[in-house]
Short mmCIF file of C-alpha atoms and ligand atoms in Angstrom, two decimals:
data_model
loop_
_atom_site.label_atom_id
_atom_site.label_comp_id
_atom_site.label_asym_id
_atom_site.label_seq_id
_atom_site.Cartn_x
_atom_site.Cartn_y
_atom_site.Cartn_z
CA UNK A 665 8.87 -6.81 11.58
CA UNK A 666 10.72 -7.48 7.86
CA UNK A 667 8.47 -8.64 5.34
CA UNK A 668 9.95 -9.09 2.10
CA UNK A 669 7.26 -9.43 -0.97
CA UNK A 670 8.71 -12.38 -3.26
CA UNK A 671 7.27 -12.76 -7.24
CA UNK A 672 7.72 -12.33 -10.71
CA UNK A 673 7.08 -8.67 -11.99
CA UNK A 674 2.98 -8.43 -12.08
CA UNK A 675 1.99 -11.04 -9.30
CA UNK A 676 0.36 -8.02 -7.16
CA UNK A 677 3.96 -7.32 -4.78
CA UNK A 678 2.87 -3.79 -4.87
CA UNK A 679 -1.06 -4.23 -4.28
CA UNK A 680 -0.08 -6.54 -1.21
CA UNK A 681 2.53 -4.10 0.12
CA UNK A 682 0.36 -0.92 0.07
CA UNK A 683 -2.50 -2.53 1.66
CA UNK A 684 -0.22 -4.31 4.46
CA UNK A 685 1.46 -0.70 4.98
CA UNK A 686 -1.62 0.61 5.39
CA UNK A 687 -3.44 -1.52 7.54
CA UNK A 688 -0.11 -2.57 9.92
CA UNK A 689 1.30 0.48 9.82
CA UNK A 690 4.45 -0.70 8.36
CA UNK A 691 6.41 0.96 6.15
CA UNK A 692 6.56 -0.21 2.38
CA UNK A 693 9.86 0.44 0.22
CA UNK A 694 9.97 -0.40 -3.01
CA UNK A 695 13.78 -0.54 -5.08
CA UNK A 696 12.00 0.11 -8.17
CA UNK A 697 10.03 3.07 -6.88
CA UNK A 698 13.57 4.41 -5.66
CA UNK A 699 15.02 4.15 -9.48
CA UNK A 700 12.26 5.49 -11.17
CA UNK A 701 12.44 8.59 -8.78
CA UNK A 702 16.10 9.01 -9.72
CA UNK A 703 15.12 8.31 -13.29
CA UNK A 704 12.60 10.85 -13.80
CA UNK A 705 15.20 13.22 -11.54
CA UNK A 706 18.25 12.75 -13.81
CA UNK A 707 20.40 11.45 -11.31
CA UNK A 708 23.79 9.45 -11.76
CA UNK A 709 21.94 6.82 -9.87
CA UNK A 710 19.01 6.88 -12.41
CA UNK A 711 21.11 6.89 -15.52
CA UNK A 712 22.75 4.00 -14.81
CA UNK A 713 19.62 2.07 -13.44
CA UNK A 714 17.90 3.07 -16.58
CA UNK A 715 20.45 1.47 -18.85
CA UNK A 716 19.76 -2.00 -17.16
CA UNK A 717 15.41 -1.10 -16.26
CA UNK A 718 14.90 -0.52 -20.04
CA UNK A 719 16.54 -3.40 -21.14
CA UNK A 720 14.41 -5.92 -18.28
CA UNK A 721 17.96 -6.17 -16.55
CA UNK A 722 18.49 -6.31 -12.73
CA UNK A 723 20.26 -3.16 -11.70
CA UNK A 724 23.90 -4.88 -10.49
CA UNK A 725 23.52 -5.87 -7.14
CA UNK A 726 26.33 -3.29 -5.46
CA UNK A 727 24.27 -0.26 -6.50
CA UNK A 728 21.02 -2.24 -4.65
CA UNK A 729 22.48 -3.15 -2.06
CA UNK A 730 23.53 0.06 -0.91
CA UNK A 731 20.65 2.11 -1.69
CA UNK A 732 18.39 -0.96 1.14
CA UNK A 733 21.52 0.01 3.37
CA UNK A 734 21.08 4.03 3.51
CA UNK A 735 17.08 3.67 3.79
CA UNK A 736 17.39 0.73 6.74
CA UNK A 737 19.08 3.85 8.72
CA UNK A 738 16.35 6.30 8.20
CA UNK A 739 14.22 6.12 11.36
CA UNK A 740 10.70 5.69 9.65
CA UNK A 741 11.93 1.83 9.35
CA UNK A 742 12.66 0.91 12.59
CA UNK A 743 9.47 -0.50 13.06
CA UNK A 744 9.35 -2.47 10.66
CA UNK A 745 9.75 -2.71 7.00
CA UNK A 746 8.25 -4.10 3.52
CA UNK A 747 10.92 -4.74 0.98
CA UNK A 748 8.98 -4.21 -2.21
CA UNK A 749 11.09 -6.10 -4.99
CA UNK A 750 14.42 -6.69 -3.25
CA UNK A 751 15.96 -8.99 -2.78
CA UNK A 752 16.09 -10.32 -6.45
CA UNK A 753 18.91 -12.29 -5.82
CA UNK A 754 20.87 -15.06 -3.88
CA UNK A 755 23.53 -12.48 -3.13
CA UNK A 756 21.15 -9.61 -1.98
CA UNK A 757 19.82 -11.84 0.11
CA UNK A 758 22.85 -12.94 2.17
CA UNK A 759 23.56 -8.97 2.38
CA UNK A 760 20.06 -8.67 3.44
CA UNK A 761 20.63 -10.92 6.12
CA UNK A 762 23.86 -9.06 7.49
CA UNK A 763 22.82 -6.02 7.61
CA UNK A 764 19.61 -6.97 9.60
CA UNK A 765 21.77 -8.99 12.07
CA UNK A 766 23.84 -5.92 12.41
CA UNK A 767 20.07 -4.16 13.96
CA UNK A 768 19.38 -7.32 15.65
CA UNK A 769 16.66 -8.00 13.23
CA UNK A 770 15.70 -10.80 10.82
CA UNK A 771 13.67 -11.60 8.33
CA UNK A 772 9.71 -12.70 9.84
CA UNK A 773 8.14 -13.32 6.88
CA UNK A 774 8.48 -13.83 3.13
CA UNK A 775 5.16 -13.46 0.77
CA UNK A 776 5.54 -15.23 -2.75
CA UNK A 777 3.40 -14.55 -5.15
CA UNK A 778 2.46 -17.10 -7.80
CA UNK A 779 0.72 -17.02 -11.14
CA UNK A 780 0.81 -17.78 -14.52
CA UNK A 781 2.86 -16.40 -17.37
CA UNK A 782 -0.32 -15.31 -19.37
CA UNK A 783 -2.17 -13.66 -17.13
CA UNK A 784 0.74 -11.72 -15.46
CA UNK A 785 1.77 -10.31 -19.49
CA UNK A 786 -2.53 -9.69 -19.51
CA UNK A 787 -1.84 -7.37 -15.89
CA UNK A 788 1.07 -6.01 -16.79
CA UNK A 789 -0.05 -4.70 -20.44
CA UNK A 790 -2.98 -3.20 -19.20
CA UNK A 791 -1.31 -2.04 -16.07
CA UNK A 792 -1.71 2.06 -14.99
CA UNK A 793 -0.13 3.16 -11.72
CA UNK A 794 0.40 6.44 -9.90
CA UNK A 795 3.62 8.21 -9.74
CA UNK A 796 2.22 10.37 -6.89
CA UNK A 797 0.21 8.03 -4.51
CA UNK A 798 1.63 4.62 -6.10
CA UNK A 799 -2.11 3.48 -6.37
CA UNK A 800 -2.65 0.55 -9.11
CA UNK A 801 -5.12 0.14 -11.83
CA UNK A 802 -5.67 -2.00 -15.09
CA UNK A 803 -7.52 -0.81 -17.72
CA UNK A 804 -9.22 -4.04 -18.45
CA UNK A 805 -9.66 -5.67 -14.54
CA UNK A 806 -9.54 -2.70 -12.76
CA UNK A 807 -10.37 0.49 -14.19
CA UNK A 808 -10.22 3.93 -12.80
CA UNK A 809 -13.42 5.54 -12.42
CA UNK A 810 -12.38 8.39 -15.17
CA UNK A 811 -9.79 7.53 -17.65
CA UNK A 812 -6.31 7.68 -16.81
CA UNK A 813 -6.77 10.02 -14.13
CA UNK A 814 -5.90 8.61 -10.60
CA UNK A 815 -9.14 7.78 -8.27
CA UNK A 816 -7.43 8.23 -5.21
CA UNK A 817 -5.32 11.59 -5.55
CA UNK A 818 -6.20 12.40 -8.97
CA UNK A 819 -2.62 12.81 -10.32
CA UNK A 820 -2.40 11.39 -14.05
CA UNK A 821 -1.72 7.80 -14.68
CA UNK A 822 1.50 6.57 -16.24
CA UNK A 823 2.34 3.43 -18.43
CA UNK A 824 5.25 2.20 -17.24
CA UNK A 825 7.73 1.88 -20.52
CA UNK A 826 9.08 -1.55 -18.94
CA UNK A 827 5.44 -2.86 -18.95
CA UNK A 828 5.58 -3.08 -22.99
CA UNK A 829 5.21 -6.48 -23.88
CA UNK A 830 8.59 -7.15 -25.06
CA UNK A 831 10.03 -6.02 -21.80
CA UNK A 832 8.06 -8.00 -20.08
CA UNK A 833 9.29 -11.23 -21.54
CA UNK A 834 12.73 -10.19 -20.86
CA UNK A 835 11.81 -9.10 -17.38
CA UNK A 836 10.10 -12.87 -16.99
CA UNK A 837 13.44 -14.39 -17.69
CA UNK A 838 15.19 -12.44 -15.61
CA UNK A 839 12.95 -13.36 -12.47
CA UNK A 840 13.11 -17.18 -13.33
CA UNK A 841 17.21 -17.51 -13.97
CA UNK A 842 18.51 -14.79 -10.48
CA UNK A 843 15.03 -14.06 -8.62
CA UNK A 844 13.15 -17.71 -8.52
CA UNK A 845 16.41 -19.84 -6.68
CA UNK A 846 14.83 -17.42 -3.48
CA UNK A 847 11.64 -19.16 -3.05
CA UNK A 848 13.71 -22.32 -2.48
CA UNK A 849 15.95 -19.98 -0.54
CA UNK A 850 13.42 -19.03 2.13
CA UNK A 851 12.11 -21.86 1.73
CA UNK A 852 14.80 -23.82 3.76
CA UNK A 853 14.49 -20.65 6.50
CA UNK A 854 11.31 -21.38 7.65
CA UNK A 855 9.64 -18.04 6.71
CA UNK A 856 8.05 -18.44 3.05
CA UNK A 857 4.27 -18.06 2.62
CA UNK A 858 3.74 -18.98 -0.85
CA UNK A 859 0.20 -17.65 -1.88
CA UNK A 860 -1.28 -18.28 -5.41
CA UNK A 861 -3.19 -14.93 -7.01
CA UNK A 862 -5.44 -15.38 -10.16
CA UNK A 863 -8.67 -14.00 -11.63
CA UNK A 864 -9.57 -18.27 -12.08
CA UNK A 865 -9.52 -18.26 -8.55
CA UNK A 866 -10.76 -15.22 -7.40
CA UNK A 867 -7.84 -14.55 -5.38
CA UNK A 868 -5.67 -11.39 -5.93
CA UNK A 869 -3.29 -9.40 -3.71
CA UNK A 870 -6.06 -7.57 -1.90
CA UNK A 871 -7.65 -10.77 -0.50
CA UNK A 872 -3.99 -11.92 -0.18
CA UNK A 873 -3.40 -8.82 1.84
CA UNK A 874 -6.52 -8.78 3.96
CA UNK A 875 -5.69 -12.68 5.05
CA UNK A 876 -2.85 -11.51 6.36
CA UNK A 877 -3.49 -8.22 8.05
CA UNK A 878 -6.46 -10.66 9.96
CA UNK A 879 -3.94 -13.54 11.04
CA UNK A 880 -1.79 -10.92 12.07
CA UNK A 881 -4.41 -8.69 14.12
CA UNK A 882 -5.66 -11.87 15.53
P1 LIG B 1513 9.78 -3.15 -9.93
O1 LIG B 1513 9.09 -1.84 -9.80
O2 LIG B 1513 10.00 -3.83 -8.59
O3 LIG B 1513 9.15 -4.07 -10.95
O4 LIG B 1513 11.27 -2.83 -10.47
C1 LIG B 1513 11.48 -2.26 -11.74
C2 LIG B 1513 12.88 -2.59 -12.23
O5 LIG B 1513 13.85 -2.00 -11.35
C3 LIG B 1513 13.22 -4.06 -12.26
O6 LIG B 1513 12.74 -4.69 -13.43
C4 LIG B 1513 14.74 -4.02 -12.17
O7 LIG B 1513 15.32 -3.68 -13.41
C5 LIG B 1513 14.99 -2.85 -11.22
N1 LIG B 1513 15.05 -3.34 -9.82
C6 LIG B 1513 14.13 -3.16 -8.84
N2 LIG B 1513 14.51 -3.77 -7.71
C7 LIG B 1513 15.70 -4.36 -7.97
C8 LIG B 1513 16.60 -5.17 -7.22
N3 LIG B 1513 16.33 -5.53 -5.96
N4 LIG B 1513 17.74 -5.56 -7.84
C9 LIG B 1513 18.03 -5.20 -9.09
N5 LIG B 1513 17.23 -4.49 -9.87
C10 LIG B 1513 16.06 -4.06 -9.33
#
């Protein structure tokens, strides 16, 4: 099964991922996760994905592309697969689709996540997550039980430095002019489950994710 989690940058992709990988025993993989990795590393690779990250710029789409081809090879994906933040754009999505046909495989099922501009900036500022165990808090909606210390693993809590509000903006922008023509995208495939998240409505990624591990087990 492909799943591909759809949404600007603070909607929950990651909260719904982790929580389907756990509970469906699919694996999650997340393009950012991969760049930070090389980031804090040093790597060629994260050098030149830091000079677009920091600046709330898509890494170009050759370098992405390639990096989803290697990991569709490794055999922990076979199964199945959560594509946490990619694609981001028309053309990763036509490569998307080729290399799946190539495995005989297609995309079952795209999650978009909606919500407003104000309360994603609110998540995303207070945001805390865990380089170790990829667990996510927010210091104002959901707090770990001891300060920046991780309640799962207990690894120390990082603020990511593109979750700084002027980042964010430009990270917004980004996601409405190459990321948003997708929903339509999918749309016109037959696979997009659009699925609105907000504190107003009680509704965030985990009940998101626990609708759709039931449907699914049912
Ligand atoms: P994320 O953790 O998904 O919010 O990704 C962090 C940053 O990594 C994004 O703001 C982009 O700069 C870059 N990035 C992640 N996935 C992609 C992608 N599919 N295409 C281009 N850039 C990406």
């Amino acid at each position: 099964m492909v799943i591909i989690m759809l949404g600007a940058p603070g909607t929950g992709k990651g909260t719904v991922a982790g929580i389907l990988q756990e509970k469906m025993g699919i694996k999650q993989v997340s393009t950012g996760d991969i760049f930070r990795k090389n980031i804090k590393e040093g790597t060629e690779l994260g050098k030149l994905a830091d000079s677009y990250i920091s600046k709330g710029n898509l890494v170009p789409d050759e370098v992405t592309i390639q990096i989803v081809k290697d990991r569709l090879n490794e055999p922990d994906v076979e199964k199945g697969i959560i594509l946490d933040g990619f694609p981001r754009t028309i053309v990763q999505a036509e490569a998307l689709e080729k290399m799946l046909a190539e495995k005989g495989k297609k995309v079952d099922l795209v999650i978009n996540l909606v919500t407003s501009e104000e309360e994603i900036i609110e998540r995303l500022v207070y945001r805390r997550v865990c380089p170790n165990c990829k667990s996510i808090f927010n210091v104002i909606l959901h707090p770990p039980k001891q300060e920046g210390i991780c309640d799962n693993c207990g690894h120390e809590l990082i603020h990511r430095d593109d979750d700084k509000e002027e980042t964010i903006k430009d990270r917004f922008q980004t996601y409405l002019k190459q990321t948003s023509p997708l929903i339509e995208y999918y749309e016109k495939k037959g696979v997009l489950r659009t699925e609105e998240v907000s504190k107003k409505i009680n509704r965030m990624g985990k009940e998101v994710a626990e609708d759709i591990v039931q449907e699914y087990q049912s």
